[in-house]
Amino acid sequence: MIDPFIYGGKEASVPVTLVSSSSFNRFFNKLNDAQKHWLEQNHFTGKTGQLLAVPAVDGGIEKMVYGVCNLDNYYAIADLPARLPPGVYTLEGTGVKSRLESLAIGWGLGCYQFDRYKKCKAIEARLKLPNSSDHPRIHSMVAACSRARDLINTPAEDMMPQHLSAVVAELAQTYAGVYDEIVGDDLLSANYPSIYTVGRASINQPRLIELNWGDAGNPCVTLVGKGICFDSGGLDIKPAAGMRTMKKDMGGAAQVIGLAQLIMSLELPIRLRVLIPAAENAIAGNSYRPGDVIKTRSGVTVEIDNTDAEGRLVLCDALTEACESKPDLLIDYATLTGAARVAVGTEISAFFCNNRPLAEEVRTAGETVDDPTWELPLHKGYRSLLESHVADTVNSASTPFGGATTAALYLQNFVPDNIPWLHFDIMAWNNRKRAGRPIGGEAMGIRAVYEVLEKRYAAS
Ligand code: BES
Ligand code: ZN
Ligand code: ZN
């Protein structure tokens, strides 16, 4: 993918005027007669998605006009780069200036293509941004979301725990962070039994990947991401349709890596800690079984009711580890339950939170940056659904109803109430194509959380 942007400079560009149905009349009245005639002939009314080249007297293109519905939407022009002929463009129109940053981010996301295994038709339209715009921020936002998409889209065979680990190691190198990992049998000696147990049947060894970055004196934010590189379901094997997209089961890890990259590249003044429990939930003679009991890192014993509820197992050891250093904020991302998708659909990030102000910040931030979220309840009354006859808890409730809540309640066992904790249960995948959002891996909750962190911690 070519850089979707040109930052300032003298390069000639074609203006794209963004017009909405409501601003159309004002825009139209300012045109000369020939232009008015041209628009009328081409039935251009400013309807959303209408695109028209306005010819110059010399036969070239004087400008493009594009119908948009709502300039406040991050994806308002995300379809444009793929529709415009090769060239350099600038944006203009009523209200555009104040929304340039989010429009540019949408443009950048609209340029995303996953071309690792297939040649794609090149997108050759580039957006020239004025010197006054916040180039690093626009670039980093697009890069972070594209990074998450790439990681998720990459097939499991090429995105196993060792590959995730290499990505984190490289990020640490780029931003002068400290990278560490615990691999395979060492997970047992270092007391991460549930990460080990979920991953032990795979020829790709499980790991706990760690990255630390930033000044020790800054507020500590810990990010934890579910890194199940492929979820076959284990011995409770998934049916074919359910297994088909399970390369995306490291989607939580992908969000955490994208968000960490964003935080580090924009130098947010926090102390960042990233923990990624990475494993393949595979089937072999040494797979863990229903009925087995794991003594987790925290000491809590878990009876395996279902080997397909593996995400919460790798997460519980990582959350215990995270809480040992008492972070100021703890956030995890996971493609944890199908039930969350039934509750809010695939295009909204469900979240759970043990802290009211934080939950409210997430909700408003998600709205502001078009990264929709919805809170689900940590309803204490459902805790009894996780009772086991032989251990402290089961890993999967006795009923599928409220499945996202019971999974979150399981995780809450490993997080003390005095640590503000946010848990995302996400799809990390677009089932359908929308402007700037192709089918496949998707960044979900990255922009919303960055907005929260920036509001809380950025130097003003
Ligand atoms: N990775 C899945 C959850 C998932 C499936 C997320 C589809 C997004 C889309 C997870 O490991 C899983 O299999 N969960 C089970 C839990 C059940 C066994 C309690 C589920 O949701 O069915
Ligand atoms: Zn599963
Ligand atoms: Zn899973």
Short mmCIF file of C-alpha atoms and ligand atoms in Angstrom, two decimals:
data_model
loop_
_atom_site.label_atom_id
_atom_site.label_comp_id
_atom_site.label_asym_id
_atom_site.label_seq_id
_atom_site.Cartn_x
_atom_site.Cartn_y
_atom_site.Cartn_z
CA MET A 1 0.00 0.00 0.00
CA ILE A 2 1.37 3.42 -0.94
CA ASP A 3 1.28 6.16 1.70
CA PRO A 4 -2.28 7.48 1.36
CA PHE A 5 -1.14 10.99 2.29
CA ILE A 6 1.08 13.79 1.11
CA TYR A 7 2.00 16.17 3.86
CA GLY A 8 2.06 19.80 2.67
CA GLY A 9 4.44 20.80 -0.12
CA LYS A 10 3.89 22.39 -3.49
CA GLU A 11 2.63 19.41 -5.47
CA ALA A 12 -0.38 20.26 -7.64
CA SER A 13 -3.65 18.75 -6.48
CA VAL A 14 -7.26 18.43 -7.59
CA PRO A 15 -9.75 19.80 -5.03
CA VAL A 16 -12.58 17.51 -3.97
CA THR A 17 -15.58 19.52 -2.81
CA LEU A 18 -17.66 17.64 -0.25
CA VAL A 19 -21.33 18.49 -0.54
CA SER A 20 -24.27 17.31 1.51
CA SER A 21 -27.91 17.54 0.53
CA SER A 22 -28.31 20.43 2.98
CA SER A 23 -25.27 22.41 1.76
CA PHE A 24 -25.99 21.68 -1.90
CA ASN A 25 -27.98 24.82 -2.70
CA ARG A 26 -25.37 27.15 -1.22
CA PHE A 27 -22.63 25.31 -3.11
CA PHE A 28 -24.57 25.29 -6.36
CA ASN A 29 -25.33 29.01 -6.30
CA LYS A 30 -21.64 29.86 -6.22
CA LEU A 31 -20.86 27.95 -9.44
CA ASN A 32 -20.57 29.61 -12.85
CA ASP A 33 -23.23 28.91 -15.47
CA ALA A 34 -21.23 26.27 -17.30
CA GLN A 35 -20.58 24.38 -14.10
CA LYS A 36 -24.24 24.61 -13.06
CA HIS A 37 -25.22 23.26 -16.42
CA TRP A 38 -22.72 20.41 -16.09
CA LEU A 39 -24.01 19.37 -12.69
CA GLU A 40 -27.61 19.49 -13.89
CA GLN A 41 -26.80 17.44 -16.97
CA ASN A 42 -25.17 14.83 -14.76
CA HIS A 43 -28.02 14.86 -12.21
CA PHE A 44 -25.64 15.76 -9.39
CA THR A 45 -27.73 16.67 -6.34
CA GLY A 46 -25.26 16.00 -3.53
CA LYS A 47 -26.80 12.63 -2.74
CA THR A 48 -24.53 10.48 -0.57
CA GLY A 49 -21.93 8.68 -2.65
CA GLN A 50 -22.44 10.71 -5.86
CA LEU A 51 -19.09 11.54 -7.44
CA LEU A 52 -18.62 13.85 -10.41
CA ALA A 53 -15.61 15.34 -12.17
CA VAL A 54 -16.08 18.98 -13.13
CA PRO A 55 -14.09 19.65 -16.32
CA ALA A 56 -11.70 22.60 -16.66
CA VAL A 57 -11.69 24.74 -19.81
CA ASP A 58 -8.42 23.10 -20.92
CA GLY A 59 -10.07 19.66 -20.86
CA GLY A 60 -8.52 18.58 -17.57
CA ILE A 61 -10.35 18.18 -14.27
CA GLU A 62 -11.01 21.38 -12.38
CA LYS A 63 -12.45 19.69 -9.33
CA MET A 64 -14.32 16.67 -8.14
CA VAL A 65 -17.59 16.95 -6.25
CA TYR A 66 -18.66 14.26 -3.83
CA GLY A 67 -21.93 13.81 -1.99
CA VAL A 68 -21.57 13.02 1.71
CA CYS A 69 -24.22 12.39 4.31
CA ASN A 70 -22.54 13.56 7.50
CA LEU A 71 -19.11 15.16 7.71
CA ASP A 72 -18.84 14.15 11.37
CA ASN A 73 -18.67 10.49 10.38
CA TYR A 74 -15.14 9.08 10.29
CA TYR A 75 -16.02 7.04 7.22
CA ALA A 76 -17.74 9.84 5.27
CA ILE A 77 -15.14 9.80 2.49
CA ALA A 78 -13.64 6.35 3.10
CA ASP A 79 -14.97 5.07 -0.25
CA LEU A 80 -13.33 7.90 -2.18
CA PRO A 81 -9.71 6.74 -2.59
CA ALA A 82 -10.79 3.55 -4.36
CA ARG A 83 -13.16 5.48 -6.65
CA LEU A 84 -10.95 8.40 -7.64
CA PRO A 85 -8.56 8.25 -10.60
CA PRO A 86 -4.82 8.24 -9.74
CA GLY A 87 -3.73 11.67 -8.55
CA VAL A 88 -3.24 14.03 -5.65
CA TYR A 89 -6.32 15.53 -4.02
CA THR A 90 -7.23 18.09 -1.39
CA LEU A 91 -10.51 18.39 0.49
CA GLU A 92 -12.74 21.48 0.57
CA GLY A 93 -16.33 22.40 1.37
CA THR A 94 -18.42 23.83 4.17
CA GLY A 95 -17.37 22.41 7.55
CA VAL A 96 -14.55 20.33 6.10
CA LYS A 97 -11.72 22.19 7.82
CA SER A 98 -12.86 21.37 11.33
CA ARG A 99 -13.31 17.69 10.47
CA LEU A 100 -10.20 17.25 8.36
CA GLU A 101 -8.43 14.95 10.81
CA SER A 102 -11.22 12.39 11.12
CA LEU A 103 -11.99 12.59 7.39
CA ALA A 104 -8.32 11.94 6.64
CA ILE A 105 -8.28 8.94 8.99
CA GLY A 106 -11.31 7.56 7.13
CA TRP A 107 -9.51 8.17 3.83
CA GLY A 108 -6.49 6.25 5.13
CA LEU A 109 -8.65 3.35 6.33
CA GLY A 110 -10.30 3.32 2.90
CA CYS A 111 -6.89 2.73 1.33
CA TYR A 112 -6.35 -0.46 3.35
CA GLN A 113 -5.80 -3.63 1.34
CA PHE A 114 -4.62 -7.03 2.51
CA ASP A 115 -2.25 -7.95 -0.28
CA ARG A 116 0.08 -10.46 1.37
CA TYR A 117 -1.25 -13.39 -0.67
CA LYS A 118 -2.96 -11.69 -3.61
CA LYS A 119 -2.19 -8.76 -5.85
CA CYS A 120 -4.83 -6.07 -5.36
CA LYS A 121 -5.85 -3.33 -7.74
CA ALA A 122 -3.68 -0.43 -6.65
CA ILE A 123 -5.34 2.57 -5.03
CA GLU A 124 -3.45 5.54 -6.43
CA ALA A 125 -5.38 8.51 -5.12
CA ARG A 126 -3.45 10.39 -2.45
CA LEU A 127 -4.72 13.01 -0.07
CA LYS A 128 -2.64 16.14 0.39
CA LEU A 129 -2.95 17.47 3.92
CA PRO A 130 -2.24 21.08 4.87
CA ASN A 131 0.84 21.86 6.96
CA SER A 132 -1.46 22.80 9.81
CA SER A 133 -2.90 19.29 10.23
CA ASP A 134 -1.62 16.84 12.82
CA HIS A 135 0.22 14.51 10.45
CA PRO A 136 1.70 12.12 13.03
CA ARG A 137 -1.69 11.59 14.61
CA ILE A 138 -3.46 10.87 11.31
CA HIS A 139 -0.68 8.58 10.14
CA SER A 140 -0.46 6.71 13.46
CA MET A 141 -4.22 6.15 13.73
CA VAL A 142 -4.37 4.64 10.27
CA ALA A 143 -1.21 2.59 10.86
CA ALA A 144 -2.52 1.21 14.18
CA CYS A 145 -5.86 0.13 12.73
CA SER A 146 -4.18 -1.30 9.62
CA ARG A 147 -1.75 -3.21 11.82
CA ALA A 148 -4.61 -4.83 13.74
CA ARG A 149 -6.33 -5.74 10.46
CA ASP A 150 -3.17 -7.25 8.99
CA LEU A 151 -2.51 -9.39 12.05
CA ILE A 152 -6.06 -10.73 12.07
CA ASN A 153 -6.21 -11.33 8.32
CA THR A 154 -3.01 -13.33 8.28
CA PRO A 155 -3.81 -17.07 8.25
CA ALA A 156 -3.18 -18.99 11.46
CA GLU A 157 -0.34 -20.93 9.85
CA ASP A 158 1.56 -17.65 9.50
CA MET A 159 0.31 -16.00 12.70
CA MET A 160 1.07 -18.46 15.46
CA PRO A 161 2.29 -17.46 18.97
CA GLN A 162 5.89 -17.19 17.72
CA HIS A 163 4.78 -14.79 14.98
CA LEU A 164 2.85 -12.59 17.43
CA SER A 165 5.93 -12.62 19.58
CA ALA A 166 8.15 -11.47 16.70
CA VAL A 167 5.77 -8.59 16.00
CA VAL A 168 5.89 -7.43 19.62
CA ALA A 169 9.68 -7.80 19.72
CA GLU A 170 9.98 -5.63 16.63
CA LEU A 171 7.65 -3.00 18.09
CA ALA A 172 9.73 -2.93 21.27
CA GLN A 173 12.83 -2.36 19.19
CA THR A 174 11.27 0.45 17.17
CA TYR A 175 10.03 2.38 20.19
CA ALA A 176 12.77 1.52 22.70
CA GLY A 177 10.50 -0.68 24.80
CA VAL A 178 11.49 -3.79 26.72
CA TYR A 179 10.28 -7.09 25.36
CA ASP A 180 10.12 -10.40 27.18
CA GLU A 181 8.43 -13.76 26.79
CA ILE A 182 7.92 -17.04 28.60
CA VAL A 183 7.62 -20.03 26.26
CA GLY A 184 6.30 -23.59 26.47
CA ASP A 185 7.31 -25.63 29.55
CA ASP A 186 8.73 -22.49 31.17
CA LEU A 187 5.12 -21.35 31.56
CA LEU A 188 4.67 -24.15 34.08
CA SER A 189 7.77 -23.35 36.10
CA ALA A 190 6.89 -19.64 36.05
CA ASN A 191 3.34 -20.51 37.19
CA TYR A 192 1.09 -19.77 34.22
CA PRO A 193 -0.68 -23.15 34.26
CA SER A 194 -3.79 -22.23 32.31
CA ILE A 195 -1.91 -20.62 29.41
CA TYR A 196 0.25 -23.73 29.23
CA THR A 197 -2.67 -26.15 29.45
CA VAL A 198 -4.70 -24.54 26.67
CA GLY A 199 -1.67 -24.41 24.36
CA ARG A 200 0.09 -27.67 25.10
CA ALA A 201 -1.50 -29.73 22.31
CA SER A 202 -0.13 -27.50 19.56
CA ILE A 203 3.20 -27.93 17.80
CA ASN A 204 3.43 -24.14 18.12
CA GLN A 205 4.38 -23.55 21.74
CA PRO A 206 2.21 -21.29 23.88
CA ARG A 207 3.72 -18.09 25.25
CA LEU A 208 3.17 -15.15 27.48
CA ILE A 209 4.46 -12.17 25.53
CA GLU A 210 5.26 -8.95 27.38
CA LEU A 211 6.20 -5.41 26.40
CA ASN A 212 7.03 -2.54 28.76
CA TRP A 213 7.44 1.03 27.63
CA GLY A 214 7.52 4.56 29.05
CA ASP A 215 8.70 6.31 32.18
CA ALA A 216 8.21 4.41 35.40
CA GLY A 217 6.88 7.59 37.04
CA ASN A 218 3.91 7.87 34.67
CA PRO A 219 0.49 6.33 35.33
CA CYS A 220 0.57 2.62 34.52
CA VAL A 221 -1.84 1.28 31.90
CA THR A 222 -1.79 -2.46 31.29
CA LEU A 223 -3.26 -3.96 28.12
CA VAL A 224 -4.05 -7.67 27.91
CA GLY A 225 -5.08 -9.33 24.63
CA LYS A 226 -6.46 -12.80 23.96
CA GLY A 227 -4.01 -14.38 21.56
CA ILE A 228 -5.62 -17.65 20.53
CA CYS A 229 -3.98 -18.05 17.14
CA PHE A 230 -6.48 -20.66 16.07
CA ASP A 231 -9.50 -21.88 18.00
CA SER A 232 -10.54 -25.36 16.86
CA GLY A 233 -12.59 -25.62 20.05
CA GLY A 234 -10.23 -28.31 21.35
CA LEU A 235 -11.83 -31.69 22.18
CA ASP A 236 -15.18 -29.86 22.28
CA ILE A 237 -14.53 -29.28 18.61
CA LYS A 238 -16.31 -26.51 16.77
CA PRO A 239 -18.56 -27.30 13.80
CA ALA A 240 -17.07 -26.32 10.42
CA ALA A 241 -18.99 -23.05 10.07
CA GLY A 242 -17.97 -21.88 13.53
CA MET A 243 -14.34 -22.80 12.98
CA ARG A 244 -14.05 -21.15 9.59
CA THR A 245 -13.00 -17.69 10.82
CA MET A 246 -11.13 -18.76 13.94
CA LYS A 247 -7.81 -17.43 12.68
CA LYS A 248 -9.24 -14.20 14.07
CA ASP A 249 -9.26 -15.54 17.63
CA MET A 250 -6.08 -13.57 18.29
CA GLY A 251 -8.13 -10.45 17.49
CA GLY A 252 -7.80 -9.23 21.08
CA ALA A 253 -4.02 -9.45 20.85
CA ALA A 254 -4.20 -7.61 17.52
CA GLN A 255 -6.11 -4.70 19.11
CA VAL A 256 -3.62 -4.52 21.94
CA ILE A 257 -0.66 -4.49 19.54
CA GLY A 258 -2.30 -1.80 17.38
CA LEU A 259 -3.15 0.31 20.43
CA ALA A 260 0.34 -0.11 21.90
CA GLN A 261 1.84 1.00 18.59
CA LEU A 262 -0.42 4.06 18.62
CA ILE A 263 0.45 4.96 22.21
CA MET A 264 4.17 4.59 21.63
CA SER A 265 4.28 6.36 18.28
CA LEU A 266 2.39 9.35 19.67
CA GLU A 267 4.42 9.22 22.89
CA LEU A 268 1.48 9.31 25.26
CA PRO A 269 2.92 10.01 28.71
CA ILE A 270 1.97 6.74 30.38
CA ARG A 271 3.80 3.69 31.58
CA LEU A 272 2.57 0.99 29.20
CA ARG A 273 2.56 -2.71 29.91
CA VAL A 274 1.32 -5.21 27.34
CA LEU A 275 0.59 -8.85 28.14
CA ILE A 276 -0.41 -11.31 25.43
CA PRO A 277 -1.16 -14.88 26.39
CA ALA A 278 -0.74 -16.62 23.02
CA ALA A 279 -1.67 -20.21 22.26
CA GLU A 280 -3.29 -22.43 19.69
CA ASN A 281 -6.36 -24.31 20.94
CA ALA A 282 -5.49 -27.51 19.07
CA ILE A 283 -6.48 -31.16 19.22
CA ALA A 284 -3.94 -33.89 19.95
CA GLY A 285 -3.37 -36.78 22.34
CA ASN A 286 -2.26 -34.33 24.99
CA SER A 287 -5.18 -31.92 24.66
CA TYR A 288 -6.79 -30.79 27.90
CA ARG A 289 -10.17 -32.36 28.50
CA PRO A 290 -13.64 -31.57 29.80
CA GLY A 291 -13.63 -32.45 33.50
CA ASP A 292 -9.94 -31.64 34.02
CA VAL A 293 -9.13 -29.19 36.80
CA ILE A 294 -6.49 -26.48 36.43
CA LYS A 295 -5.00 -24.67 39.39
CA THR A 296 -4.58 -21.20 37.89
CA ARG A 297 -1.84 -18.70 38.70
CA SER A 298 -4.06 -17.00 41.26
CA GLY A 299 -4.63 -20.28 43.12
CA VAL A 300 -8.27 -20.45 42.02
CA THR A 301 -9.06 -23.94 40.71
CA VAL A 302 -11.06 -24.23 37.49
CA GLU A 303 -12.97 -27.24 36.31
CA ILE A 304 -13.05 -27.43 32.52
CA ASP A 305 -16.67 -27.63 31.46
CA ASN A 306 -15.89 -26.87 27.83
CA THR A 307 -12.52 -26.77 26.08
CA ASP A 308 -13.94 -24.20 23.66
CA ALA A 309 -14.11 -21.66 26.49
CA GLU A 310 -10.32 -21.37 26.26
CA GLY A 311 -9.99 -17.61 25.94
CA ARG A 312 -10.95 -16.93 29.54
CA LEU A 313 -8.41 -19.54 30.64
CA VAL A 314 -5.42 -17.93 28.97
CA LEU A 315 -6.70 -14.53 30.05
CA CYS A 316 -7.13 -15.39 33.74
CA ASP A 317 -3.42 -16.10 34.25
CA ALA A 318 -2.49 -12.95 32.32
CA LEU A 319 -4.96 -10.85 34.35
CA THR A 320 -3.54 -12.23 37.59
CA GLU A 321 -0.06 -11.31 36.41
CA ALA A 322 -1.29 -7.86 35.34
CA CYS A 323 -2.85 -7.16 38.74
CA GLU A 324 0.27 -8.18 40.64
CA SER A 325 1.84 -4.87 39.60
CA LYS A 326 -1.33 -2.89 40.52
CA PRO A 327 -1.85 -0.88 37.32
CA ASP A 328 -3.79 2.39 37.39
CA LEU A 329 -5.90 1.04 34.55
CA LEU A 330 -6.34 -2.50 33.23
CA ILE A 331 -7.87 -3.13 29.82
CA ASP A 332 -8.35 -6.45 28.09
CA TYR A 333 -9.58 -7.21 24.59
CA ALA A 334 -10.84 -10.63 23.56
CA THR A 335 -12.88 -12.38 20.90
CA LEU A 336 -14.38 -14.12 23.89
CA THR A 337 -17.96 -15.18 23.24
CA GLY A 338 -20.46 -15.74 20.48
CA ALA A 339 -23.03 -14.54 23.02
CA ALA A 340 -21.67 -10.97 22.88
CA ARG A 341 -22.34 -11.01 19.13
CA VAL A 342 -25.90 -12.15 19.73
CA ALA A 343 -26.32 -9.30 22.23
CA VAL A 344 -24.92 -6.35 20.27
CA GLY A 345 -24.25 -7.75 16.81
CA THR A 346 -20.88 -7.96 15.12
CA GLU A 347 -20.26 -4.24 14.57
CA ILE A 348 -20.39 -2.94 18.14
CA SER A 349 -17.73 -3.66 20.76
CA ALA A 350 -19.38 -5.03 23.88
CA PHE A 351 -17.62 -4.01 27.06
CA PHE A 352 -17.79 -4.65 30.79
CA CYS A 353 -16.36 -2.38 33.45
CA ASN A 354 -16.00 -2.40 37.24
CA ASN A 355 -15.69 1.39 37.43
CA ARG A 356 -18.59 3.78 36.62
CA PRO A 357 -16.61 6.87 35.52
CA LEU A 358 -14.42 4.75 33.23
CA ALA A 359 -17.44 3.07 31.64
CA GLU A 360 -18.97 6.47 30.91
CA GLU A 361 -15.72 7.72 29.38
CA VAL A 362 -15.56 4.69 27.09
CA ARG A 363 -19.13 5.14 25.95
CA THR A 364 -18.75 8.80 25.02
CA ALA A 365 -15.30 8.30 23.49
CA GLY A 366 -16.65 5.53 21.25
CA GLU A 367 -19.39 7.85 20.00
CA THR A 368 -16.94 10.70 19.39
CA VAL A 369 -14.56 8.67 17.28
CA ASP A 370 -17.05 6.39 15.48
CA ASP A 371 -15.82 3.29 17.23
CA PRO A 372 -19.14 2.12 18.66
CA THR A 373 -19.27 0.40 22.05
CA TRP A 374 -22.01 -0.82 24.35
CA GLU A 375 -21.79 -1.77 27.98
CA LEU A 376 -23.13 -5.11 29.22
CA PRO A 377 -23.70 -5.88 32.90
CA LEU A 378 -21.35 -7.63 35.33
CA HIS A 379 -24.49 -8.94 37.03
CA LYS A 380 -23.45 -10.52 40.34
CA GLY A 381 -26.61 -12.62 40.45
CA TYR A 382 -25.25 -14.81 37.65
CA ARG A 383 -22.09 -15.73 39.55
CA SER A 384 -23.71 -18.90 40.84
CA LEU A 385 -23.96 -20.15 37.24
CA LEU A 386 -20.19 -20.71 37.42
CA GLU A 387 -20.24 -23.01 40.47
CA SER A 388 -18.43 -26.33 40.19
CA HIS A 389 -18.89 -29.51 42.24
CA VAL A 390 -15.16 -30.22 42.30
CA ALA A 391 -13.36 -26.88 41.92
CA ASP A 392 -13.71 -23.19 42.81
CA THR A 393 -15.35 -22.43 39.47
CA VAL A 394 -16.12 -23.89 36.05
CA ASN A 395 -14.80 -22.20 32.92
CA SER A 396 -18.18 -22.15 31.22
CA ALA A 397 -21.61 -21.56 32.71
CA SER A 398 -24.32 -24.17 32.92
CA THR A 399 -26.52 -22.16 30.54
CA PRO A 400 -25.72 -20.29 27.32
CA PHE A 401 -28.03 -17.41 28.32
CA GLY A 402 -26.06 -14.32 29.28
CA GLY A 403 -22.92 -16.00 27.96
CA ALA A 404 -20.95 -12.77 27.56
CA THR A 405 -21.78 -11.77 31.14
CA THR A 406 -20.88 -15.14 32.64
CA ALA A 407 -17.55 -15.08 30.74
CA ALA A 408 -16.86 -11.57 32.08
CA LEU A 409 -17.83 -12.66 35.60
CA TYR A 410 -15.36 -15.51 35.31
CA LEU A 411 -12.61 -13.01 34.42
CA GLN A 412 -13.66 -10.71 37.25
CA ASN A 413 -12.62 -13.44 39.73
CA PHE A 414 -9.04 -12.54 38.82
CA VAL A 415 -9.27 -8.74 39.11
CA PRO A 416 -9.46 -7.02 42.52
CA ASP A 417 -12.26 -4.45 42.77
CA ASN A 418 -9.82 -1.61 43.44
CA ILE A 419 -8.21 -1.90 40.00
CA PRO A 420 -10.24 -0.03 37.35
CA TRP A 421 -10.83 -2.71 34.74
CA LEU A 422 -12.32 -2.61 31.28
CA HIS A 423 -13.04 -5.82 29.38
CA PHE A 424 -13.88 -5.79 25.67
CA ASP A 425 -15.65 -8.74 24.08
CA ILE A 426 -15.27 -8.06 20.37
CA MET A 427 -15.83 -9.56 16.94
CA ALA A 428 -12.60 -8.15 15.42
CA TRP A 429 -14.02 -8.96 12.02
CA ASN A 430 -16.22 -7.36 9.36
CA ASN A 431 -18.79 -9.85 8.09
CA ARG A 432 -19.89 -7.36 5.46
CA LYS A 433 -18.26 -4.57 3.50
CA ARG A 434 -18.92 -0.97 4.50
CA ALA A 435 -17.18 2.29 3.56
CA GLY A 436 -13.54 1.98 4.65
CA ARG A 437 -14.23 -1.38 6.27
CA PRO A 438 -13.57 -4.31 3.94
CA ILE A 439 -14.64 -7.85 4.85
CA GLY A 440 -12.06 -9.36 7.21
CA GLY A 441 -10.07 -8.36 10.27
CA GLU A 442 -11.09 -5.12 11.95
CA ALA A 443 -9.78 -2.74 14.58
CA MET A 444 -12.44 -2.50 17.28
CA GLY A 445 -12.04 -0.40 20.40
CA ILE A 446 -8.62 1.02 19.52
CA ARG A 447 -9.72 4.56 18.71
CA ALA A 448 -12.25 4.64 21.55
CA VAL A 449 -9.69 3.64 24.17
CA TYR A 450 -7.01 5.93 22.76
CA GLU A 451 -9.48 8.80 23.10
CA VAL A 452 -10.07 7.85 26.75
CA LEU A 453 -6.35 7.58 27.47
CA GLU A 454 -5.59 10.86 25.75
CA LYS A 455 -8.31 12.67 27.70
CA ARG A 456 -6.98 11.21 30.94
CA TYR A 457 -3.26 11.39 30.47
CA ALA A 458 -2.12 13.61 27.57
CA ALA A 459 -0.25 16.71 28.62
CA SER A 460 -2.52 19.64 27.75
N1 BES B 1 -13.46 -17.63 20.15
C1 BES B 1 -14.72 -18.07 20.63
C2 BES B 1 -15.77 -16.99 20.67
C3 BES B 1 -16.22 -16.35 19.39
C4 BES B 1 -16.89 -17.09 18.43
C5 BES B 1 -16.06 -14.99 19.24
C6 BES B 1 -17.32 -16.44 17.28
C7 BES B 1 -16.49 -14.36 18.10
C8 BES B 1 -17.13 -15.09 17.12
C9 BES B 1 -14.59 -18.61 22.05
O1 BES B 1 -13.39 -19.20 22.38
C10 BES B 1 -15.66 -19.64 22.19
O2 BES B 1 -15.60 -20.62 21.52
N2 BES B 1 -16.61 -19.37 23.07
C11 BES B 1 -17.69 -20.23 23.30
C12 BES B 1 -17.90 -20.30 24.79
C13 BES B 1 -18.82 -21.40 25.23
C14 BES B 1 -18.18 -22.75 25.00
C15 BES B 1 -19.11 -21.21 26.69
C16 BES B 1 -18.93 -19.65 22.63
O3 BES B 1 -19.09 -18.43 22.61
O4 BES B 1 -19.71 -20.43 22.09
ZN ZN B 2 -13.29 -21.30 21.93
ZN ZN B 3 -11.71 -18.56 21.35
#
